[in-house]
Coordinates of N, CA and C and ligand atoms in Angstrom, one line a residue:
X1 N -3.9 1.3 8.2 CA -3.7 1.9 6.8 C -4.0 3.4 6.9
X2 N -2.8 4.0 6.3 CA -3.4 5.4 6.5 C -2.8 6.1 5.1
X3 N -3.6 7.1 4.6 CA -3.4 7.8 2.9 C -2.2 8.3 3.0
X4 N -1.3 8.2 2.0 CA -0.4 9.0 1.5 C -0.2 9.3 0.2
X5 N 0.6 10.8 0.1 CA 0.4 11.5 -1.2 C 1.8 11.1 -2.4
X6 N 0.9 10.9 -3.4 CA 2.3 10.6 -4.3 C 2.4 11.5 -5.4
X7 N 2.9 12.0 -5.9 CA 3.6 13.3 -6.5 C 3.3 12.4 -7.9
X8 N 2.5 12.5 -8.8 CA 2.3 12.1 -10.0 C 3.4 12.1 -11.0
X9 N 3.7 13.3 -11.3 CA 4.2 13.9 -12.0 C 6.1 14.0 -12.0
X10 N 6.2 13.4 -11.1 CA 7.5 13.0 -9.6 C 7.6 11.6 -11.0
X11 N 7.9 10.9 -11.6 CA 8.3 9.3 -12.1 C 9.5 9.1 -12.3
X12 N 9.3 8.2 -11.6 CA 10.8 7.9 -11.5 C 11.4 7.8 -12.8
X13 N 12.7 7.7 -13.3 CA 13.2 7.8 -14.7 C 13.1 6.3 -14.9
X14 N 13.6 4.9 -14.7 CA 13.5 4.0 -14.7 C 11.7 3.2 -15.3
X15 N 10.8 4.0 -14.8 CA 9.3 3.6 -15.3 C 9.1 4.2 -16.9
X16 N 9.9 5.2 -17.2 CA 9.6 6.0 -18.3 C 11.1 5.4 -19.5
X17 N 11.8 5.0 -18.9 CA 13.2 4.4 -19.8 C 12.8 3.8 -20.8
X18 N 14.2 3.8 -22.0 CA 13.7 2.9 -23.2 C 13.5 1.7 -22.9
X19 N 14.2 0.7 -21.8 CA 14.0 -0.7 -21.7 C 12.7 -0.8 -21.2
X20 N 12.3 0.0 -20.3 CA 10.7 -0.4 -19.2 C 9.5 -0.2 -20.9
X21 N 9.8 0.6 -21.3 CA 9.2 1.1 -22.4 C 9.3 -0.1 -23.5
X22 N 10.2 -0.7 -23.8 CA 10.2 -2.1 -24.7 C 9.3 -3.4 -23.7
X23 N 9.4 -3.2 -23.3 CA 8.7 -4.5 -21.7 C 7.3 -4.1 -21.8
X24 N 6.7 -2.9 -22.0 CA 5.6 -2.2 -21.6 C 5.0 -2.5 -23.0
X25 N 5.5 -2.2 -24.5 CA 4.9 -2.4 -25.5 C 4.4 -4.1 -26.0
X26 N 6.1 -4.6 -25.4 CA 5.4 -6.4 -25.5 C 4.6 -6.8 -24.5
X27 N 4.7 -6.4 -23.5 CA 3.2 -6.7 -22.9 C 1.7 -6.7 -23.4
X28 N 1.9 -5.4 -23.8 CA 0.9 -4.6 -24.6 C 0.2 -5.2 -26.3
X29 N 1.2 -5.5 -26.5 CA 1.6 -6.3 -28.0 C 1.0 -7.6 -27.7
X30 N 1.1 -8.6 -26.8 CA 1.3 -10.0 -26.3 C 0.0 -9.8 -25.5
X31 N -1.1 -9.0 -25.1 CA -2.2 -8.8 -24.4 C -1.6 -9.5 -22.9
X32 N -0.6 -9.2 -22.5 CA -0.1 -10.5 -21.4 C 0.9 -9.9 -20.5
X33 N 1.3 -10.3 -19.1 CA 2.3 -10.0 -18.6 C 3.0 -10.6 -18.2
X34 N 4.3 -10.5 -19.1 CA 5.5 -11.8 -19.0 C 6.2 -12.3 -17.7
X35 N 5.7 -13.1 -16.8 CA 5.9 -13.4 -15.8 C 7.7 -14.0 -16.1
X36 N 8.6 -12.8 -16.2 CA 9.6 -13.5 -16.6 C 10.7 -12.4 -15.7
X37 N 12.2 -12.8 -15.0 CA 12.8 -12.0 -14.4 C 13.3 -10.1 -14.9
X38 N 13.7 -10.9 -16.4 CA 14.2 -9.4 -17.1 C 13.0 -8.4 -17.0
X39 N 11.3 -8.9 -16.9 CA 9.7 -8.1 -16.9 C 10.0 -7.4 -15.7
X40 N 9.8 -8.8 -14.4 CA 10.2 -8.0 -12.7 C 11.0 -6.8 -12.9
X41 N 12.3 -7.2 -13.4 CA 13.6 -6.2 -12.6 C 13.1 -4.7 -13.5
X42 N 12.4 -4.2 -14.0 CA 12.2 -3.4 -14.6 C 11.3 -2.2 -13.7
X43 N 10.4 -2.7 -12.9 CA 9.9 -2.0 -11.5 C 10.6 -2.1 -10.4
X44 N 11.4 -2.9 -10.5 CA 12.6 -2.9 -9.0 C 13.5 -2.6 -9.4
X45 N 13.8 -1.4 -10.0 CA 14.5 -0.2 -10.0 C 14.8 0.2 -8.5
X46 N 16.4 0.9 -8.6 CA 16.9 1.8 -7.4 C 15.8 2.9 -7.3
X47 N 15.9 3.4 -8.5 CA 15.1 5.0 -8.3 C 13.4 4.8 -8.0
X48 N 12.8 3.6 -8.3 CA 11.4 3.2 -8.0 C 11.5 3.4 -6.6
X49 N 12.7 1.8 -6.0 CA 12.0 1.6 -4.8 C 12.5 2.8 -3.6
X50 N 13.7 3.9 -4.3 CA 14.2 4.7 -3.3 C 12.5 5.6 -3.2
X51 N 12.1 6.2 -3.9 CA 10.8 6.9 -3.8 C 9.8 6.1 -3.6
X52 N 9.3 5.0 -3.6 CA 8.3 4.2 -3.0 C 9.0 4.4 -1.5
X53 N 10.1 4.2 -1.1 CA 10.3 4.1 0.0 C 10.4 5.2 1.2
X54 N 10.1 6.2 0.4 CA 10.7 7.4 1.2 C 8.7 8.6 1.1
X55 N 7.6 7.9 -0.1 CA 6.3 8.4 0.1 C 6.0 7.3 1.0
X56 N 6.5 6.5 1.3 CA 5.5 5.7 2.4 C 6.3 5.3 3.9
X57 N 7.5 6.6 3.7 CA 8.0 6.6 5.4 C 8.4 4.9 5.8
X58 N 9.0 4.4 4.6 CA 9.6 3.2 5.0 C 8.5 2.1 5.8
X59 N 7.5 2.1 5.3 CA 6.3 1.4 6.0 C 5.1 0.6 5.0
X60 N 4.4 -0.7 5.3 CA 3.9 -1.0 4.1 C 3.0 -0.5 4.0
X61 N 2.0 -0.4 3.4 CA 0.8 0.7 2.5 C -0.7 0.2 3.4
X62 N -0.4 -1.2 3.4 CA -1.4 -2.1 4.0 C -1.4 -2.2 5.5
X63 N -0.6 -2.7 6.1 CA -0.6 -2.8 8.1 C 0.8 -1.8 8.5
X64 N 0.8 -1.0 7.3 CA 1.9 0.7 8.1 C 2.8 -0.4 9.0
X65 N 2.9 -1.7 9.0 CA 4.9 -2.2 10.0 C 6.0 -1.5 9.0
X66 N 6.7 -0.9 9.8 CA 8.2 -0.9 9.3 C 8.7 -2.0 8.1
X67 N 9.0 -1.8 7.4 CA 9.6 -3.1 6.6 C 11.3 -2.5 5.8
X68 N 11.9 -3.1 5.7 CA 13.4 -3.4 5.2 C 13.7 -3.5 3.9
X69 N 14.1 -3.7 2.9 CA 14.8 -4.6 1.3 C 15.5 -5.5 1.8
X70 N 15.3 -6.7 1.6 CA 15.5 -8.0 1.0 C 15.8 -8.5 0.0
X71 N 16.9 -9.3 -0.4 CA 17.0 -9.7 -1.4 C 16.0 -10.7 -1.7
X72 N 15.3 -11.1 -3.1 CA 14.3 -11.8 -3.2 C 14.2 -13.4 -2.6
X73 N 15.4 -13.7 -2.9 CA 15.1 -15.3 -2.4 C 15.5 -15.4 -1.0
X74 N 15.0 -14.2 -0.2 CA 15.4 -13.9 1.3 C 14.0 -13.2 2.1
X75 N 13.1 -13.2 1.8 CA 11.9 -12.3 2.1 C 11.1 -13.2 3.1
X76 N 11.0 -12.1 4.2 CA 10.6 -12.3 5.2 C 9.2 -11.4 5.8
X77 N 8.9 -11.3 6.8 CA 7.6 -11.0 7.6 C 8.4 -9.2 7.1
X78 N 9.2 -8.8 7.6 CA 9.4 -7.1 7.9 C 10.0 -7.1 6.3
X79 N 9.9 -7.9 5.2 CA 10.7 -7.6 4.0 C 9.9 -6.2 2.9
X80 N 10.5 -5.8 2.2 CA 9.4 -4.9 1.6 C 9.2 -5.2 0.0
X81 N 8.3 -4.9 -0.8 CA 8.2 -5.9 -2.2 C 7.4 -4.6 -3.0
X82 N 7.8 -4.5 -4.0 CA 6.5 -3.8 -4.5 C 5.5 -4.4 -5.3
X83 N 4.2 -3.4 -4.8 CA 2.9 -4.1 -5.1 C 2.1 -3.3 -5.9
X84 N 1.8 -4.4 -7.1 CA 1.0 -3.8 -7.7 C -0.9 -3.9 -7.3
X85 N -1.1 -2.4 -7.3 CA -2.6 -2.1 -6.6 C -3.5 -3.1 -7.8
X86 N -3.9 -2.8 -9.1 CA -4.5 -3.6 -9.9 C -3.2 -4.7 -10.7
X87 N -3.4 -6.1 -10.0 CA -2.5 -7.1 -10.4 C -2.1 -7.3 -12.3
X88 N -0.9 -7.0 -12.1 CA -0.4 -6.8 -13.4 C -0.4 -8.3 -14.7
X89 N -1.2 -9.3 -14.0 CA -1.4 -10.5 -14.3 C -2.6 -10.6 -15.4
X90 N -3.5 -9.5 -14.6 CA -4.9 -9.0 -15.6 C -4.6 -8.2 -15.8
X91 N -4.0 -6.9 -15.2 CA -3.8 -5.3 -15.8 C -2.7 -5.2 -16.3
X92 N -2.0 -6.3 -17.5 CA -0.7 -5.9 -18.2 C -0.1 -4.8 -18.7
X93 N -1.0 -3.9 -18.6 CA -0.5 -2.5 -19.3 C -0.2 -1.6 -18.2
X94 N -0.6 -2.0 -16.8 CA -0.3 -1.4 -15.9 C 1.1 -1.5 -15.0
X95 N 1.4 -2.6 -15.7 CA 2.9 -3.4 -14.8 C 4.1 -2.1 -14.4
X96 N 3.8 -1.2 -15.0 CA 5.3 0.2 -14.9 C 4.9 1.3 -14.7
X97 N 3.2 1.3 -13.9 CA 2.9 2.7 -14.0 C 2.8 3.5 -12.5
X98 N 3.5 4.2 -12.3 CA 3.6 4.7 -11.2 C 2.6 4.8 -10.2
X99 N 1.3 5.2 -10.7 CA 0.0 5.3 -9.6 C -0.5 3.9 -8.9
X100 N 0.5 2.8 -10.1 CA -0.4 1.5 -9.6 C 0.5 0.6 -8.7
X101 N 2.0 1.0 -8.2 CA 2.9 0.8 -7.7 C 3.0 1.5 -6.3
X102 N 2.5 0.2 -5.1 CA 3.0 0.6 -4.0 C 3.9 -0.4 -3.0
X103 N 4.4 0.5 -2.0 CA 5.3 -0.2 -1.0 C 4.5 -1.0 0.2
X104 N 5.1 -2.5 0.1 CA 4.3 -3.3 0.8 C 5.1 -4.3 1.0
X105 N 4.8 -5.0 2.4 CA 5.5 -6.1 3.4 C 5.0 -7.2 2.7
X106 N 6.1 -8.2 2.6 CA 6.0 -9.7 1.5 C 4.5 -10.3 2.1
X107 N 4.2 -10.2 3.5 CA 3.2 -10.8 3.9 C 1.9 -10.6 3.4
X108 N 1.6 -8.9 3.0 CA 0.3 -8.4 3.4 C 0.0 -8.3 1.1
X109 N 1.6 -8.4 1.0 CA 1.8 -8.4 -0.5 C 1.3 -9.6 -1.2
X110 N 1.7 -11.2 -0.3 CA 1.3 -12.4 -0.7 C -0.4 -12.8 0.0
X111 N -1.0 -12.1 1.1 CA -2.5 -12.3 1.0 C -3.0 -12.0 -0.3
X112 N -2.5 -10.7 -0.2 CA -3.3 -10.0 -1.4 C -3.1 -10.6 -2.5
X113 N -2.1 -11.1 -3.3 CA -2.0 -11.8 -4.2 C -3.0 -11.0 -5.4
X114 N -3.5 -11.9 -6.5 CA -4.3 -11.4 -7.4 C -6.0 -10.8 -7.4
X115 N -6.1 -10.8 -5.8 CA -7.3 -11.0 -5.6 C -7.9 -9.3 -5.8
X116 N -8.7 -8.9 -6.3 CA -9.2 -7.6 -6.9 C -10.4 -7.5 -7.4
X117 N -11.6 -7.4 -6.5 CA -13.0 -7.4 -6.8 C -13.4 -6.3 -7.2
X118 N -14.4 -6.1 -8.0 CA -14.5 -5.0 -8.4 C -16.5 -5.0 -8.8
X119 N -16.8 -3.6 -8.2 CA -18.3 -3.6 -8.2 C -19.4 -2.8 -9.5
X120 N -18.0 -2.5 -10.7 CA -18.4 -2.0 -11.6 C -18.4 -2.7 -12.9
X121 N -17.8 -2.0 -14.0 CA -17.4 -2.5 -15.4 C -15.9 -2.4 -15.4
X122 N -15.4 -3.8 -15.4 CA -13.8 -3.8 -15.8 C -13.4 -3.0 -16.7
X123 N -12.8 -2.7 -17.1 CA -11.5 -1.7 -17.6 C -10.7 -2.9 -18.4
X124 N -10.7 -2.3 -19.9 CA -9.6 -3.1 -20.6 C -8.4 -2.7 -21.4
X125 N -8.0 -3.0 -21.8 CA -6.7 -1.7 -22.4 C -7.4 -1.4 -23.6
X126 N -7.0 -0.2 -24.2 CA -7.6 0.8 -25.1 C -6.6 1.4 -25.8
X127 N -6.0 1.5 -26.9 CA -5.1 2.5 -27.6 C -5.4 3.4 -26.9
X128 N -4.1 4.1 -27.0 CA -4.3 5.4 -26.5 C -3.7 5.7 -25.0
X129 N -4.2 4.7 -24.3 CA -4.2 4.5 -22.5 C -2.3 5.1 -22.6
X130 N -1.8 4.7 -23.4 CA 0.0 4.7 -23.1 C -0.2 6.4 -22.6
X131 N -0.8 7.1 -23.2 CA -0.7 8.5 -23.0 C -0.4 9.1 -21.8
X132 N -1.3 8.0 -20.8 CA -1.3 8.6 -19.6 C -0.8 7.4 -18.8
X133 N -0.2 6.8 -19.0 CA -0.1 5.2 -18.7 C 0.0 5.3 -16.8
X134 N 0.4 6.5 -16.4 CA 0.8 6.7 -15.1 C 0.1 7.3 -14.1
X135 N -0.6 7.2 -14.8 CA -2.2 8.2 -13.7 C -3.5 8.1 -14.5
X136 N -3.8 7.0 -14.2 CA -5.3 6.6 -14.9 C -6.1 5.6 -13.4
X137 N -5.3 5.6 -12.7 CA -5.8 4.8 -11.2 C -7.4 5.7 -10.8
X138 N -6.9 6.7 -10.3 CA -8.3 7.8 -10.1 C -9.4 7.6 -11.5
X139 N -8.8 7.5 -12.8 CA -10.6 7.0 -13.9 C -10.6 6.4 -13.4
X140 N -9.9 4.8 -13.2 CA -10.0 3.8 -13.7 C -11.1 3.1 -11.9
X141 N -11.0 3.7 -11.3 CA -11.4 3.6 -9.8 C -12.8 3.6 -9.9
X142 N -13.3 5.0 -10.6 CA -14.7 5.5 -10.9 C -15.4 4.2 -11.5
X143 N -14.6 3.8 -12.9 CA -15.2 3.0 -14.0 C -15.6 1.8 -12.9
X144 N -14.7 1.2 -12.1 CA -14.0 -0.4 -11.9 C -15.0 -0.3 -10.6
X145 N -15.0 0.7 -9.9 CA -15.5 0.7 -8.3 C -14.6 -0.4 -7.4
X146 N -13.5 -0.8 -7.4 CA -12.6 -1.9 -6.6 C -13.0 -2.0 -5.3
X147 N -13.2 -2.9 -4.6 CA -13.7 -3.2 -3.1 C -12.0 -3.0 -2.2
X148 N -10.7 -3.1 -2.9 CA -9.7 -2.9 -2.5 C -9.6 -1.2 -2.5
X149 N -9.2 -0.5 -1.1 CA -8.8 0.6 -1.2 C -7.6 1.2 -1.5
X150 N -7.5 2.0 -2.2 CA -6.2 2.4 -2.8 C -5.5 3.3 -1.8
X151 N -4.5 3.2 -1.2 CA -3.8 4.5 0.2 C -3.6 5.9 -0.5
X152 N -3.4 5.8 -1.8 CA -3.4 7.0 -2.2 C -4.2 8.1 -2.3
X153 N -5.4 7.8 -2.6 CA -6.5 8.0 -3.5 C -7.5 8.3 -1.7
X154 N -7.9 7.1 -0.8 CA -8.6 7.3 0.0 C -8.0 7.4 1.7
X155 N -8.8 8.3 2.4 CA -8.5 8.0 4.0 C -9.5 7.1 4.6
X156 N -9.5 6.3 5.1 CA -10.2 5.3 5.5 C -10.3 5.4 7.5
X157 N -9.1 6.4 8.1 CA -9.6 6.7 9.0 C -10.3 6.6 9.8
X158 N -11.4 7.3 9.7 CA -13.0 7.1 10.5 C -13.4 6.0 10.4
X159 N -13.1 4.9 9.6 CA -13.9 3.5 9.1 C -13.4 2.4 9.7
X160 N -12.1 3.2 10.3 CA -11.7 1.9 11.1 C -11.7 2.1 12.7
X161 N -12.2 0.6 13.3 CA -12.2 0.5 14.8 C -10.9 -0.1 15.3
X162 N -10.3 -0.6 16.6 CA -9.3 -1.3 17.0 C -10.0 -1.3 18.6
X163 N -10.5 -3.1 18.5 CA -10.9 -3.3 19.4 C -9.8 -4.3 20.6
X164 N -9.1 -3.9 20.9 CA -7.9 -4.4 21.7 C -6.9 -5.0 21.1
X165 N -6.9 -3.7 19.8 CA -5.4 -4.0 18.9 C -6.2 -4.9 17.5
X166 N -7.4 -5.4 17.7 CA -8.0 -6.1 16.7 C -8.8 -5.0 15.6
X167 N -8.3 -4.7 14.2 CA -8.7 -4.0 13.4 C -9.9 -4.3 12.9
X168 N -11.1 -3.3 13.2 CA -12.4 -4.0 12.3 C -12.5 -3.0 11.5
X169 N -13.9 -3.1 10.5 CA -14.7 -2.2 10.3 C -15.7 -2.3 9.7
X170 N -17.3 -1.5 9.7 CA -18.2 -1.9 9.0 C -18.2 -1.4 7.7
X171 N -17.4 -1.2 6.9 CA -17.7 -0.8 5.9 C -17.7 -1.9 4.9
X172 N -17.9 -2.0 4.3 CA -18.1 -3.4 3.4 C -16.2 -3.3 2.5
X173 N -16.1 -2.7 2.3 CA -14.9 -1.9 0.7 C -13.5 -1.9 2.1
X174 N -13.6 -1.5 3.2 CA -12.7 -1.5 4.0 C -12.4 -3.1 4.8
X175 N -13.9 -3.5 4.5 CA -13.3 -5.5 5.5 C -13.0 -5.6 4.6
X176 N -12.8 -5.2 3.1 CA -13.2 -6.7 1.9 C -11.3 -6.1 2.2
X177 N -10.6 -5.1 2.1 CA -9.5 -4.7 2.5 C -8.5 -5.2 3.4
X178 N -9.4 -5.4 4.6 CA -8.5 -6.1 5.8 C -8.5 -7.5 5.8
X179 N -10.0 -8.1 5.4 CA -9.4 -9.5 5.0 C -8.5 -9.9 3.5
X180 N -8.5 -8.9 2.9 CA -7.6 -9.5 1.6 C -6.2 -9.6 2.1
X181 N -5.7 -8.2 2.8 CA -4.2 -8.7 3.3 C -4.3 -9.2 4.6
X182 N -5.1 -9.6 5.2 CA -5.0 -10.3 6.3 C -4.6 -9.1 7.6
X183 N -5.4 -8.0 7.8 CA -5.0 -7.1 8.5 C -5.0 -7.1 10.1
X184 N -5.8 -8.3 10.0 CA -6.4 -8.4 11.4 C -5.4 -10.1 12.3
X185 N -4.2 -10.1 11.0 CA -3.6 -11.5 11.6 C -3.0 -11.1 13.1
X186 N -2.7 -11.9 13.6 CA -2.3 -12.1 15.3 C -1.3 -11.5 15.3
X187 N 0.0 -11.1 14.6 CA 1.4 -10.6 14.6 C 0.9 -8.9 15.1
X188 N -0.1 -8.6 14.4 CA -0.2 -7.0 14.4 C -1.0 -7.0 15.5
X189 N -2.1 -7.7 15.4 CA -2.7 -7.4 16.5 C -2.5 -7.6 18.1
X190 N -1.3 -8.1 17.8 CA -0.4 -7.9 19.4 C 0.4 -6.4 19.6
X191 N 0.9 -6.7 18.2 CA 1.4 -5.3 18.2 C 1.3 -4.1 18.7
X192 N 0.1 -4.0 18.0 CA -1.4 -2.7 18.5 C -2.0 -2.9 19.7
X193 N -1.9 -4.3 20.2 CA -2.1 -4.6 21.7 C -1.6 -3.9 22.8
X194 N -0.2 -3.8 22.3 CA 1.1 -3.3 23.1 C 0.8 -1.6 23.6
X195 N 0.7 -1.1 21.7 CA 0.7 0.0 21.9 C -0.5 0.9 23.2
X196 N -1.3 -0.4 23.1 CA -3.2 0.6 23.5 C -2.3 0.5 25.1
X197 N -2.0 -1.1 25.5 CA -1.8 -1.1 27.0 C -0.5 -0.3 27.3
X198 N 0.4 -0.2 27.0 CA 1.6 0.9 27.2 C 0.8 2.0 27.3
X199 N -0.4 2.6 26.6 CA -1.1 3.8 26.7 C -1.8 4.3 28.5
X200 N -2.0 2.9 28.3 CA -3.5 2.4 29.3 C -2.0 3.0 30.5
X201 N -1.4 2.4 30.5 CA -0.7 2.0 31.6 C 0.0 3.7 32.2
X202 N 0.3 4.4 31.3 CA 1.0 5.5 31.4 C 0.0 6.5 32.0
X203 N -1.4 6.5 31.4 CA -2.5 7.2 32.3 C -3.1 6.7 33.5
X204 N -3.0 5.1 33.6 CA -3.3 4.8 35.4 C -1.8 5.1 36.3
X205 N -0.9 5.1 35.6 CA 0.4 5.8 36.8 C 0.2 7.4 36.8
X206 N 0.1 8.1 35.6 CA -0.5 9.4 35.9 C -1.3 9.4 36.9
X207 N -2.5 8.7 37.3 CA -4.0 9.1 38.2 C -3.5 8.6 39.3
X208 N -2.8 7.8 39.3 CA -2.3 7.5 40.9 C -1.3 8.3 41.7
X209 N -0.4 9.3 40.6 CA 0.3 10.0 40.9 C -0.8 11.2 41.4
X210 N -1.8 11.3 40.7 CA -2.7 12.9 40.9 C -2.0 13.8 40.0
X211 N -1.5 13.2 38.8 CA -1.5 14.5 38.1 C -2.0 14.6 36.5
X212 N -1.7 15.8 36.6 CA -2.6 16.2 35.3 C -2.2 15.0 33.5
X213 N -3.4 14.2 32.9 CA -2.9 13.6 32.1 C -2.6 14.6 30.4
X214 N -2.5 15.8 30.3 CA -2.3 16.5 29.4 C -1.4 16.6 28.3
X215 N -0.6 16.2 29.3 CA 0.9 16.2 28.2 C 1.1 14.7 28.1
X216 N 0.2 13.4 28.5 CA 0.2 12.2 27.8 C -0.6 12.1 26.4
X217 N -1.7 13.2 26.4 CA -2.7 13.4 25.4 C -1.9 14.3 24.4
X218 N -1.1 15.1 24.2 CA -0.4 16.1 23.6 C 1.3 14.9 23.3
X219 N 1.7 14.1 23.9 CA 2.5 13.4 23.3 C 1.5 12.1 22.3
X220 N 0.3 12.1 22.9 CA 0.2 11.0 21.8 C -0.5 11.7 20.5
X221 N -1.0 13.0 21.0 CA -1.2 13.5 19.0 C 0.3 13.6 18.6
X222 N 1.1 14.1 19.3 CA 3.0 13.9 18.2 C 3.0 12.9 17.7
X223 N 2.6 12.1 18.5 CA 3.1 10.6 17.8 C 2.2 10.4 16.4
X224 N 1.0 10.7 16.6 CA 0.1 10.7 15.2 C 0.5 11.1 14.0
X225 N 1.1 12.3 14.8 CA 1.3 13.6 13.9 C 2.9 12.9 13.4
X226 N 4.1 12.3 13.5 CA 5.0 11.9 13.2 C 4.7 10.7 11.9
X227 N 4.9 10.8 10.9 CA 4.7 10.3 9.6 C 5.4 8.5 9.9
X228 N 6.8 8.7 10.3 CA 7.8 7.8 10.5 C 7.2 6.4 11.4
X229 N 6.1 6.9 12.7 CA 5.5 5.9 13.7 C 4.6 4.8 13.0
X230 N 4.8 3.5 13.2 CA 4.2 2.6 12.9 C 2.7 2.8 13.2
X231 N 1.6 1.8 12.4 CA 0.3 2.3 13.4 C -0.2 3.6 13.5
X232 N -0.2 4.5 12.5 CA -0.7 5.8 12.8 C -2.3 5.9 12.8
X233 N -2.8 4.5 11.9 CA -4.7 4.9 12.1 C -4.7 4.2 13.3
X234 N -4.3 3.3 14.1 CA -4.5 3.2 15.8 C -4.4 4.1 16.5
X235 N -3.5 5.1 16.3 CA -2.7 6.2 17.0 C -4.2 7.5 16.8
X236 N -4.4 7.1 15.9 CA -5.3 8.5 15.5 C -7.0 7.8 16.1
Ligands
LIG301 ZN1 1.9 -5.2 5.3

């Protein structure tokens, strides 16, 4: 998992439309979120998922795999979905708001499911909230304290280990993270396997050759440094 920046103020036109805006009041109206198709198709907008897709370098938010679009009754392991960070099941008024809308693989999308602990005072809707309907993630973080990390908002970096491709960490707020989407399942962690020994492997042929490993260490910050590469907090 590694932070990426999302342009607030950037909304897509489709989140702010008269129809998302009719959907957003009956929600609002109805204390509820209408688990109904015409509700969905209102965030899976072209212009949503083109910019979800293009701040997160085509990668899910949660285990950074590459992932694709899918049509819904076709979604798979590499498929991509959008996820709402506070589940729009309990956070109805959040179902169209840009900060709480990220890009995520069906997999790490369906661990996660509605699961959202939180170590403070819940947050409920309040007249007024429409104001800012689209950047209230940062209060609402402070108030809520969430044990889920938001990619936006935190780097989590330093907090994480990879012990032969196996993701840990001691932080309490970052496991509660990796076991919610399942970050440490076997698919990635071969993955990350791959990457360490392809590493391993390139510097014991270097030492046997006798030469200098510099430019193995200088190709692998590029790779860090490349937005597009899968795995960038292993890489880093
Ligand atoms: Zn994922």
């Amino acid at each position: 998992m590694i932070k990426v920046s999302k342009n607030l103020e950037d909304i897509p036109n489709s989140l702010i439309d008269r129809k998302t805006e009719t959907r957003r009041n009956t929600c609002i109206r109805d204390n509820k979120y209408h688990q109904k198709k015409d509700f969905h198709q209102r965030y899976k907008q072209r212009d949503i998922k083109e910019s979800l897709q293009s701040i997160y370098n085509k990668k899910c938010a949660f285990c950074e795999q590459k992932i694709t679009e899918c049509t819904d009754n076709n979604l798979g392991e590499y498929s991509s979905t959008i996820e709402h960070y506070r589940p729009k099941s309990k956070y109805y008024w959040l179902a169209y708001s840009w900060d709480n809308l990220l890009w995520c693989c069906h997999r790490c999308n369906q661990n996660k499911s509605n699961n959202f602990e939180i170590l403070a005072n819940e947050v409920s809707y309040e007249e007024g909230f429409k104001d800012n309907i689209h950047s209230y993630t940062q209060k609402y973080q402070e108030l809520e304290e969430p044990k889920m990390i938001h990619p936006e908002i935190e780097s989590i970096l330093e907090k994480l280990s990879f012990d032969n491709g196996i993701i840990a960490s001691k932080d309490e707020r970052v496991k509660y993270t990796i076991n919610n989407c399942e970050l440490d399942r076997d698919s990635l962690n071969e993955k990350r396997q791959t990457i360490i020994d392809d590493f391993r492997e390139s510097i014991i042929d270097k030492k046997l050759k006798n030469e200098s490993i510099k430019l193995l260490l200088k190709t692998l910050l590029n790779e860090f440094k490349n937005k597009n590469n899968e795995f960038l907090a292993l890489r880093y």
